[in-house]
JSON list of C-alpha atoms in Angstrom, two decimals:
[
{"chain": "A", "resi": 1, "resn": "UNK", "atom": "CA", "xyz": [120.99, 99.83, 136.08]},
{"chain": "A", "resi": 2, "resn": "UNK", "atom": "CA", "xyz": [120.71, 96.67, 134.94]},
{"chain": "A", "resi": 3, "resn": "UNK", "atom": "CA", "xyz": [122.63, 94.81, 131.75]},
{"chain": "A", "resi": 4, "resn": "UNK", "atom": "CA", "xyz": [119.95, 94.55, 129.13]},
{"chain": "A", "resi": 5, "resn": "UNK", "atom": "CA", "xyz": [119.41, 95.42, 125.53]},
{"chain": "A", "resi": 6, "resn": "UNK", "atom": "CA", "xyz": [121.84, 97.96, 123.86]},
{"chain": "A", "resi": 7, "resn": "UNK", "atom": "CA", "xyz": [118.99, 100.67, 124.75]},
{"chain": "A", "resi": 8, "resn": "UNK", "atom": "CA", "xyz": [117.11, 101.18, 127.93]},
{"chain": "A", "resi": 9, "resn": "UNK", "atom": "CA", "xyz": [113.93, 103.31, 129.27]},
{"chain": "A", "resi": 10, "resn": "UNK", "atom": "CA", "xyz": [112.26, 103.67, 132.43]},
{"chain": "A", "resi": 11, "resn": "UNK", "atom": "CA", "xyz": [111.61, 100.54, 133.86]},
{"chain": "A", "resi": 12, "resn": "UNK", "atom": "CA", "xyz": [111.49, 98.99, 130.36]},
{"chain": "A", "resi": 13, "resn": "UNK", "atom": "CA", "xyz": [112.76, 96.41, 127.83]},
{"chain": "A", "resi": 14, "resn": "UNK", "atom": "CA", "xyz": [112.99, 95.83, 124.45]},
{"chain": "A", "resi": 15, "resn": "UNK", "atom": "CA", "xyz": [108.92, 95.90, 122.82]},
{"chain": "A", "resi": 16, "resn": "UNK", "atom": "CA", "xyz": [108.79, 93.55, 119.95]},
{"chain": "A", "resi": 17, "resn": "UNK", "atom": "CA", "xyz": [106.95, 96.49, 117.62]},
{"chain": "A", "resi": 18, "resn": "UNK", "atom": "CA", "xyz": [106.24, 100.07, 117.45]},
{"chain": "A", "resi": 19, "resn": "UNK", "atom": "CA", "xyz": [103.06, 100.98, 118.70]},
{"chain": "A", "resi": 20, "resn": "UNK", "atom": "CA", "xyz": [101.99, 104.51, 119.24]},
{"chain": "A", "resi": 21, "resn": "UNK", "atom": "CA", "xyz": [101.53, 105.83, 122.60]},
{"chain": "A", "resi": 22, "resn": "UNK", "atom": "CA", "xyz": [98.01, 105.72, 124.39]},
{"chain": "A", "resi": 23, "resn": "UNK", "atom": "CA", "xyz": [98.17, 109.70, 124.88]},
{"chain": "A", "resi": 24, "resn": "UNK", "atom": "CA", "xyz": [101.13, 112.40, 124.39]},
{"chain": "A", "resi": 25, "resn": "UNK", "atom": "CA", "xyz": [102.31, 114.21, 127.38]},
{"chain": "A", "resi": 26, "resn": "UNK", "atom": "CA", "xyz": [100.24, 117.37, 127.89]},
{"chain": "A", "resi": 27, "resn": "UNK", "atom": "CA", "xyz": [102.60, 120.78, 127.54]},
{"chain": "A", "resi": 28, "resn": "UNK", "atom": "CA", "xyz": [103.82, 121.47, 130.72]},
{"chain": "A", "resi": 29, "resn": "UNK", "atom": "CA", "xyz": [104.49, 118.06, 131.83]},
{"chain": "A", "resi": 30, "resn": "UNK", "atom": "CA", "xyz": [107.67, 117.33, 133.69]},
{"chain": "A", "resi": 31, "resn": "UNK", "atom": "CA", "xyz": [109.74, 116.07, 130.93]},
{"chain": "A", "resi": 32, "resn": "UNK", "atom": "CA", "xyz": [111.55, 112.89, 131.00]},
{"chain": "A", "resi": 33, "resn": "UNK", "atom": "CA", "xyz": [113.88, 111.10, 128.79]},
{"chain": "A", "resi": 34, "resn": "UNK", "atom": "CA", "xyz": [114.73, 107.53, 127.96]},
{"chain": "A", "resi": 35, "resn": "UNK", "atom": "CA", "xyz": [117.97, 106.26, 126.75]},
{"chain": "A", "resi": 36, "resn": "UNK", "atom": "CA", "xyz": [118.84, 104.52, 123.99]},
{"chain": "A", "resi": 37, "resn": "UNK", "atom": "CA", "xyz": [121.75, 103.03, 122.17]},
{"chain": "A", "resi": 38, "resn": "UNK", "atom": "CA", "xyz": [121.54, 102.85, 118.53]},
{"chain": "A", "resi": 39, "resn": "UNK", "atom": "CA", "xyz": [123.06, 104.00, 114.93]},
{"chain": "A", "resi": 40, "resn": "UNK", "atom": "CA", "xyz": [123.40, 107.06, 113.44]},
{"chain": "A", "resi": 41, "resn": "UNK", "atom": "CA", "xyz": [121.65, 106.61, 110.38]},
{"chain": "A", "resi": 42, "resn": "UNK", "atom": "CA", "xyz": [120.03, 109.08, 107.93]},
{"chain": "A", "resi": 43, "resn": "UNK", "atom": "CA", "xyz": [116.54, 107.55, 108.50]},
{"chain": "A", "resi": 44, "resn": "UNK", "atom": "CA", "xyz": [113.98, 108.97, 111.11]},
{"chain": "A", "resi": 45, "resn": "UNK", "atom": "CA", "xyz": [112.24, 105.49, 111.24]},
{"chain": "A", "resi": 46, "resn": "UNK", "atom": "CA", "xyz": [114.69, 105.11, 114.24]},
{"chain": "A", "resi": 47, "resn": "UNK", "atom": "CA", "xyz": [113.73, 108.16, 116.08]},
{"chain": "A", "resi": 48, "resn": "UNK", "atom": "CA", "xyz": [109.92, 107.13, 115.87]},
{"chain": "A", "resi": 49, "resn": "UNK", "atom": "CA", "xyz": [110.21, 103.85, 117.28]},
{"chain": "A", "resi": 50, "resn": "UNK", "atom": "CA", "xyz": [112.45, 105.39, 119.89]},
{"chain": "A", "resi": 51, "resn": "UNK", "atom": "CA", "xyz": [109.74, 108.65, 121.00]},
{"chain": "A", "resi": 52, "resn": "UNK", "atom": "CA", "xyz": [106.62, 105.72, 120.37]},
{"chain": "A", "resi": 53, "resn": "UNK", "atom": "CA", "xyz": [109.13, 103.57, 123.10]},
{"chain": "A", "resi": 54, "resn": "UNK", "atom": "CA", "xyz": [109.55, 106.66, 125.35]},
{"chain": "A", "resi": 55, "resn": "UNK", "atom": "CA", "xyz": [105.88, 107.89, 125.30]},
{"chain": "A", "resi": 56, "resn": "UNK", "atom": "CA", "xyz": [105.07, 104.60, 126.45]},
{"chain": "A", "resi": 57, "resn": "UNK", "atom": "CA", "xyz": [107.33, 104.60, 129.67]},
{"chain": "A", "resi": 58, "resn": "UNK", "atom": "CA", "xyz": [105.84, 107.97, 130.23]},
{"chain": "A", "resi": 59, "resn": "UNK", "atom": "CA", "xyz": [109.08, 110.17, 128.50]},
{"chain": "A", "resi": 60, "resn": "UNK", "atom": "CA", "xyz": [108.74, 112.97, 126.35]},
{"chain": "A", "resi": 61, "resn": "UNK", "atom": "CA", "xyz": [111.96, 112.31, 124.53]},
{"chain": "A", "resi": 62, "resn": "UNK", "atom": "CA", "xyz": [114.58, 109.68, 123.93]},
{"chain": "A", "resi": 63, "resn": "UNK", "atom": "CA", "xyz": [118.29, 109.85, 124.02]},
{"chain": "A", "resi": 64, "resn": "UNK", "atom": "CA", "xyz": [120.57, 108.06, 121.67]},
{"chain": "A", "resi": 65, "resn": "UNK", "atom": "CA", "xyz": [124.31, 107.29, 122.06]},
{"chain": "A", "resi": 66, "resn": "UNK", "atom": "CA", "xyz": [126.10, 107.46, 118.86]},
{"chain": "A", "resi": 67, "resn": "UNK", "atom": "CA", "xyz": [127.74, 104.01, 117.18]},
{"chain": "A", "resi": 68, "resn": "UNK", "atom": "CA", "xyz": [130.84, 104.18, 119.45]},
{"chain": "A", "resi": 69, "resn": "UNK", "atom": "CA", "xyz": [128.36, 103.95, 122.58]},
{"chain": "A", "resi": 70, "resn": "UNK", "atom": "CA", "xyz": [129.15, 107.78, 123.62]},
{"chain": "A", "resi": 71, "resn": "UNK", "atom": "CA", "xyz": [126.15, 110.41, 124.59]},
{"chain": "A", "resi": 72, "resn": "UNK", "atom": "CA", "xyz": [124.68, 112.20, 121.32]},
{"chain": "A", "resi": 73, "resn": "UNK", "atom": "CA", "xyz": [121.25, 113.86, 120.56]},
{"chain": "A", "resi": 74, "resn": "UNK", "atom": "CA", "xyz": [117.67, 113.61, 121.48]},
{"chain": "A", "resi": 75, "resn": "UNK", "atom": "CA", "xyz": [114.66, 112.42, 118.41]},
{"chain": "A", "resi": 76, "resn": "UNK", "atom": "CA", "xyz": [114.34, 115.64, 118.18]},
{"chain": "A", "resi": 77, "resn": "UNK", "atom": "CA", "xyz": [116.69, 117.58, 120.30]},
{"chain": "A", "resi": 78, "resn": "UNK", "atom": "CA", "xyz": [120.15, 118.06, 121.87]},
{"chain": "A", "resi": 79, "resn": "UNK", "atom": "CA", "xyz": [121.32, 117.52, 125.07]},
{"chain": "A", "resi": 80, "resn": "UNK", "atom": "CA", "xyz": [123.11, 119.37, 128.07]},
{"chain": "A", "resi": 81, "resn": "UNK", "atom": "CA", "xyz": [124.63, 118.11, 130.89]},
{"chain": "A", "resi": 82, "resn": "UNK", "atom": "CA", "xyz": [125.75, 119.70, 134.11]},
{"chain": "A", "resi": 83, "resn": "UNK", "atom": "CA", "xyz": [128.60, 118.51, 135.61]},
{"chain": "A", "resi": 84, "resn": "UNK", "atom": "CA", "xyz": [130.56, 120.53, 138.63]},
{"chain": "A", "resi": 85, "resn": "UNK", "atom": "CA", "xyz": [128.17, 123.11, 138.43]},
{"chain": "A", "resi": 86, "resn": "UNK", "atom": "CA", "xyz": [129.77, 123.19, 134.57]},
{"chain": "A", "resi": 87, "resn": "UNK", "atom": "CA", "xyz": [127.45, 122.71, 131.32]},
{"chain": "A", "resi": 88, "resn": "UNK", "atom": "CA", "xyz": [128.40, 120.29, 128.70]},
{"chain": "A", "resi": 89, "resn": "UNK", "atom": "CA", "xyz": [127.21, 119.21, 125.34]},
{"chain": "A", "resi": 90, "resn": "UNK", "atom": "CA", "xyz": [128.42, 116.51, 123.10]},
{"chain": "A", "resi": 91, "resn": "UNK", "atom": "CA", "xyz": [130.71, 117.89, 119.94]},
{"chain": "A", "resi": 92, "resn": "UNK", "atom": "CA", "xyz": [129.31, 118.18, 116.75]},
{"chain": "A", "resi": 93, "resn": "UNK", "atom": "CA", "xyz": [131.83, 115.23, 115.83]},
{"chain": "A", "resi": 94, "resn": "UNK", "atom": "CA", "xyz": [129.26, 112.65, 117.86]},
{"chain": "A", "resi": 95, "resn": "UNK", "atom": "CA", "xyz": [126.69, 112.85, 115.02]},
{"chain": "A", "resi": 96, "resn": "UNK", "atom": "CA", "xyz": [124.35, 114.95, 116.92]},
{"chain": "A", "resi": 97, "resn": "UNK", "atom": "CA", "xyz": [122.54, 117.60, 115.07]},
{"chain": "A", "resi": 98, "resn": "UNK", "atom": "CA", "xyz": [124.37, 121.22, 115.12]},
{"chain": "A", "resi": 99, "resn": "UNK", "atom": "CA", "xyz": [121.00, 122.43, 115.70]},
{"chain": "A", "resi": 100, "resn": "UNK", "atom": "CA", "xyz": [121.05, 126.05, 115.62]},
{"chain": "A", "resi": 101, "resn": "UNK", "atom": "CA", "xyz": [119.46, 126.76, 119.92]},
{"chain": "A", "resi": 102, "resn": "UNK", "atom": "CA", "xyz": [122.13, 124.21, 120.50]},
{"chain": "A", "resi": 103, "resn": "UNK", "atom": "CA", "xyz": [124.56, 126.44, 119.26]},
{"chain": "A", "resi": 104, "resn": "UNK", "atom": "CA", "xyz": [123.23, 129.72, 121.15]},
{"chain": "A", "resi": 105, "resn": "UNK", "atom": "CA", "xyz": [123.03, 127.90, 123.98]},
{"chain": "A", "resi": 106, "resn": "UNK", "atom": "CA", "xyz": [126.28, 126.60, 124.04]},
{"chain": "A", "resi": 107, "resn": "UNK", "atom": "CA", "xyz": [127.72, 130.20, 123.15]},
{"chain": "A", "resi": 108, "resn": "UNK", "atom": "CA", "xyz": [125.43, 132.16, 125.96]},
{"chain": "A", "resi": 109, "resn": "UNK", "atom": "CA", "xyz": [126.37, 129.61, 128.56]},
{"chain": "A", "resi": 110, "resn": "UNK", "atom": "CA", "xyz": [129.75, 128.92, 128.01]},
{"chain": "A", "resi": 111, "resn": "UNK", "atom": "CA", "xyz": [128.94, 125.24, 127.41]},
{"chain": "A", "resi": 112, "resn": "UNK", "atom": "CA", "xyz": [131.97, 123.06, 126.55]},
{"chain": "A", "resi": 113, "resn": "UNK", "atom": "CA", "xyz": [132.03, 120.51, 124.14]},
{"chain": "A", "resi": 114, "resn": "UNK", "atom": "CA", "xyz": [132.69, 117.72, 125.41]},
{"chain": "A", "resi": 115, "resn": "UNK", "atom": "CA", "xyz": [132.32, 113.65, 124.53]},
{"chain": "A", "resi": 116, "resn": "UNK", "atom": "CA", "xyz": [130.71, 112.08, 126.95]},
{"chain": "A", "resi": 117, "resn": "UNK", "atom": "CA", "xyz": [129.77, 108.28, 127.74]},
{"chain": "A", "resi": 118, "resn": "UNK", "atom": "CA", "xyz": [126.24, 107.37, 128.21]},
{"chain": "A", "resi": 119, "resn": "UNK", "atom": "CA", "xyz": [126.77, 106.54, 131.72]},
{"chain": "A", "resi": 120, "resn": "UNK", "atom": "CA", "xyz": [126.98, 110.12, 132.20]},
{"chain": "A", "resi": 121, "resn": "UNK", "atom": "CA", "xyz": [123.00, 110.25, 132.43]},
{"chain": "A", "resi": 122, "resn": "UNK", "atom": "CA", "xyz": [123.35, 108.80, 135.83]},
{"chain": "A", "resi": 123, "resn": "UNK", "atom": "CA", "xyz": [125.98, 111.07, 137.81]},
{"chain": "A", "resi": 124, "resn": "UNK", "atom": "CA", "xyz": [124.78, 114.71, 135.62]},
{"chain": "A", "resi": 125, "resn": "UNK", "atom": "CA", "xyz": [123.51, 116.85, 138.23]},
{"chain": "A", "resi": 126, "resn": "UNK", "atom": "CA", "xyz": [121.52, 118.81, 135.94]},
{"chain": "A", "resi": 127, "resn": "UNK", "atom": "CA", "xyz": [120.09, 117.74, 132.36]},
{"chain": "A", "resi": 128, "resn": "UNK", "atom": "CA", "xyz": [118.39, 119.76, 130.10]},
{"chain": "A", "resi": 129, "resn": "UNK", "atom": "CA", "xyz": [117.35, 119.67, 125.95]},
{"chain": "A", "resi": 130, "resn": "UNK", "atom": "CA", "xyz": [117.22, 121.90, 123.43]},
{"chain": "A", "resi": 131, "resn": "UNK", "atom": "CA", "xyz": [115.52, 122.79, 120.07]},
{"chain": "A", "resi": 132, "resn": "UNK", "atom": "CA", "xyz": [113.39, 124.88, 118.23]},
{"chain": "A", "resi": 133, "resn": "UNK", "atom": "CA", "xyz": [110.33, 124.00, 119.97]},
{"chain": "A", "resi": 134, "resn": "UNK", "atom": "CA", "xyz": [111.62, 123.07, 123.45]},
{"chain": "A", "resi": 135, "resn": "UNK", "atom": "CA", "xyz": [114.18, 126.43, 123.43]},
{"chain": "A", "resi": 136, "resn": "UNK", "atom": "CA", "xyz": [115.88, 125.30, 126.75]},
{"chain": "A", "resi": 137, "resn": "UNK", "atom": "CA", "xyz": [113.72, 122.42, 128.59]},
{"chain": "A", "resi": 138, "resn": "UNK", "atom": "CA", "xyz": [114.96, 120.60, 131.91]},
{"chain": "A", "resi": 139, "resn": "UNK", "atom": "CA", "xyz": [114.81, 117.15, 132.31]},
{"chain": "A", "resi": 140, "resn": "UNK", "atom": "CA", "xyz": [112.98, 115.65, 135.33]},
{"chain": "A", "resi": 141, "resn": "UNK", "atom": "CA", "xyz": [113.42, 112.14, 135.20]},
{"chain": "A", "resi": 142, "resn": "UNK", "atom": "CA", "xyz": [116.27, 109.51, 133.22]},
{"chain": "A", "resi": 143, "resn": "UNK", "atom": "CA", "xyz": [115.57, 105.62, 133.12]},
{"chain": "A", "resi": 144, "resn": "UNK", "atom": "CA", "xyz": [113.54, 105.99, 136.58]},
{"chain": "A", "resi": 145, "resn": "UNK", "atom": "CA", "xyz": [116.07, 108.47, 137.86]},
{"chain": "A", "resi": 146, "resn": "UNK", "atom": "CA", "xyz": [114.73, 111.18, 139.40]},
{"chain": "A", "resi": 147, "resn": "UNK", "atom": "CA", "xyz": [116.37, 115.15, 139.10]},
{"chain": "A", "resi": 148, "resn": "UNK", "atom": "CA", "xyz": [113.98, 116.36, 142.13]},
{"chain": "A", "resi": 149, "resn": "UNK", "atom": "CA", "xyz": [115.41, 119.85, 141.80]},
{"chain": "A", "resi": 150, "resn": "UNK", "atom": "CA", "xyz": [115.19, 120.18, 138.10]},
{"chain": "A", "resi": 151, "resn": "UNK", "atom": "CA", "xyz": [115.44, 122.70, 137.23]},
{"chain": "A", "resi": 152, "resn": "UNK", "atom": "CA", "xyz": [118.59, 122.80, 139.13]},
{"chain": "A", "resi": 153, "resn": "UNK", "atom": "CA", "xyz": [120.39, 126.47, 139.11]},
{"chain": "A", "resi": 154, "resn": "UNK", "atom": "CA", "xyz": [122.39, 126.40, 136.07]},
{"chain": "A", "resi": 155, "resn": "UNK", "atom": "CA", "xyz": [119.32, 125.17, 134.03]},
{"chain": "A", "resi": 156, "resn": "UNK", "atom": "CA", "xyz": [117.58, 127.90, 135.25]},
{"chain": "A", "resi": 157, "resn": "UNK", "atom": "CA", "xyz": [120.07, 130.33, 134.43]},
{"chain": "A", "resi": 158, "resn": "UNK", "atom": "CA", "xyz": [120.76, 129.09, 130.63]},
{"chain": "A", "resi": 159, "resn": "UNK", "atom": "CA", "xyz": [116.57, 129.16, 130.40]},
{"chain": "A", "resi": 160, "resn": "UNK", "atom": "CA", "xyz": [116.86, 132.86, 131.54]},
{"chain": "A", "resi": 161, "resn": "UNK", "atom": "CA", "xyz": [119.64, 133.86, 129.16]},
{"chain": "A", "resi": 162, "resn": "UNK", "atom": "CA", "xyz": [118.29, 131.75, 126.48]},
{"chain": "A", "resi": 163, "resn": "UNK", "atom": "CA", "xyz": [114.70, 133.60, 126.92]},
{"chain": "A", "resi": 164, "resn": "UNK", "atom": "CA", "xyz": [116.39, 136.75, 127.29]},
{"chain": "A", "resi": 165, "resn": "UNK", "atom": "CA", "xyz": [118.68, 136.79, 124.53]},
{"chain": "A", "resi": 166, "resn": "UNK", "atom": "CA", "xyz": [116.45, 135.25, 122.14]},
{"chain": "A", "resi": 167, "resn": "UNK", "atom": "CA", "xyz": [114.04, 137.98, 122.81]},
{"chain": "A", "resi": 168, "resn": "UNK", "atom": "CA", "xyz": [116.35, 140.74, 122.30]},
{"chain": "A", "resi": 169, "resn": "UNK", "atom": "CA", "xyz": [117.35, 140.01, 118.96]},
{"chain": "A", "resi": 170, "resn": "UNK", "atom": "CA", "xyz": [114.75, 137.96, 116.91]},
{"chain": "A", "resi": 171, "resn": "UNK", "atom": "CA", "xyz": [117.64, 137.00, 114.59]},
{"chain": "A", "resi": 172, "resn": "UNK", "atom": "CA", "xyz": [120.87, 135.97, 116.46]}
]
């Protein structure tokens, strides 16, 4: 990866203005996510430019480092990474949102909190999001970096105990 601005996407630079993106990807689409760099603030005007920026490179979602530069949250989700064949998340005390499938996720997997830099998009084995909407969603593709297997075994696996679990108890 090259030096560039203090946030990067697939194969792109810095666009001068929001603009929204020609077309949404279509459920079901091999989900991708661009990084960014940026500053946690209490304004979603950030996120929007950042999801207009990643529809455009062909992402479904952006992911934002925290002020200090260290891995953090989706626009509109939190992120897992697998590392060893061991899941990860950022803690709660990188700004990311304690979303509540974050949280059962990280308790049915055994995920460990953990801070993590940014560069840690390019050496995870595995990636995979979470929210409401997404429950547990791999990642396919970071800045032009392709996870061919995705998802990889231990995505799988939190997907299955995620759907399974959730599904068993309609209020966990």
């Amino acid at each position: 990866m090259t030096p560039g601005p203090p946030w990067s996407s697939p194969s792109a630079r810095r666009s001068p203005a929001p603009t929204p993106p020609p077309s949404s990807p279509s459920p079901g689409s091999a989900t991708s996510a661009a990084r960014w760099l940026s500053l946690k603030t209490t304004s979603y005007a950030e996120n929007v430019v950042a999801l207009a920026h990643a529809h455009r490179q062909g992402a479904s979602e952006a992911l934002f480092g925290n002020t200090v530069g260290r891995l953090c949250e989706g626009t509109g989700s939190n992120v897992f990474v697998v590392l060893d064949g061991e899941v990860h998340t950022p803690p709660l005390a990188s700004g990311c949102l304690a979303g509540i499938t974050r949280a059962l996720v990280a308790e049915w997997t055994g995920a460990q909190e953990t801070d993590l830099p940014m560069d840690v998009l390019e050496r995870a084995e595995e990636v995979f999001l979470t929210s409401t909407l997404r429950d547990v969603q791999a990642v396919h593709r970071i800045d032009g970096r392709e996870l061919p297997s995705a998802p990889g075994p231990v995505t799988a696996k939190a997907m299955r105990i995620f759907a399974e679990r959730s599904a068993a108890d309609i209020d966990p």
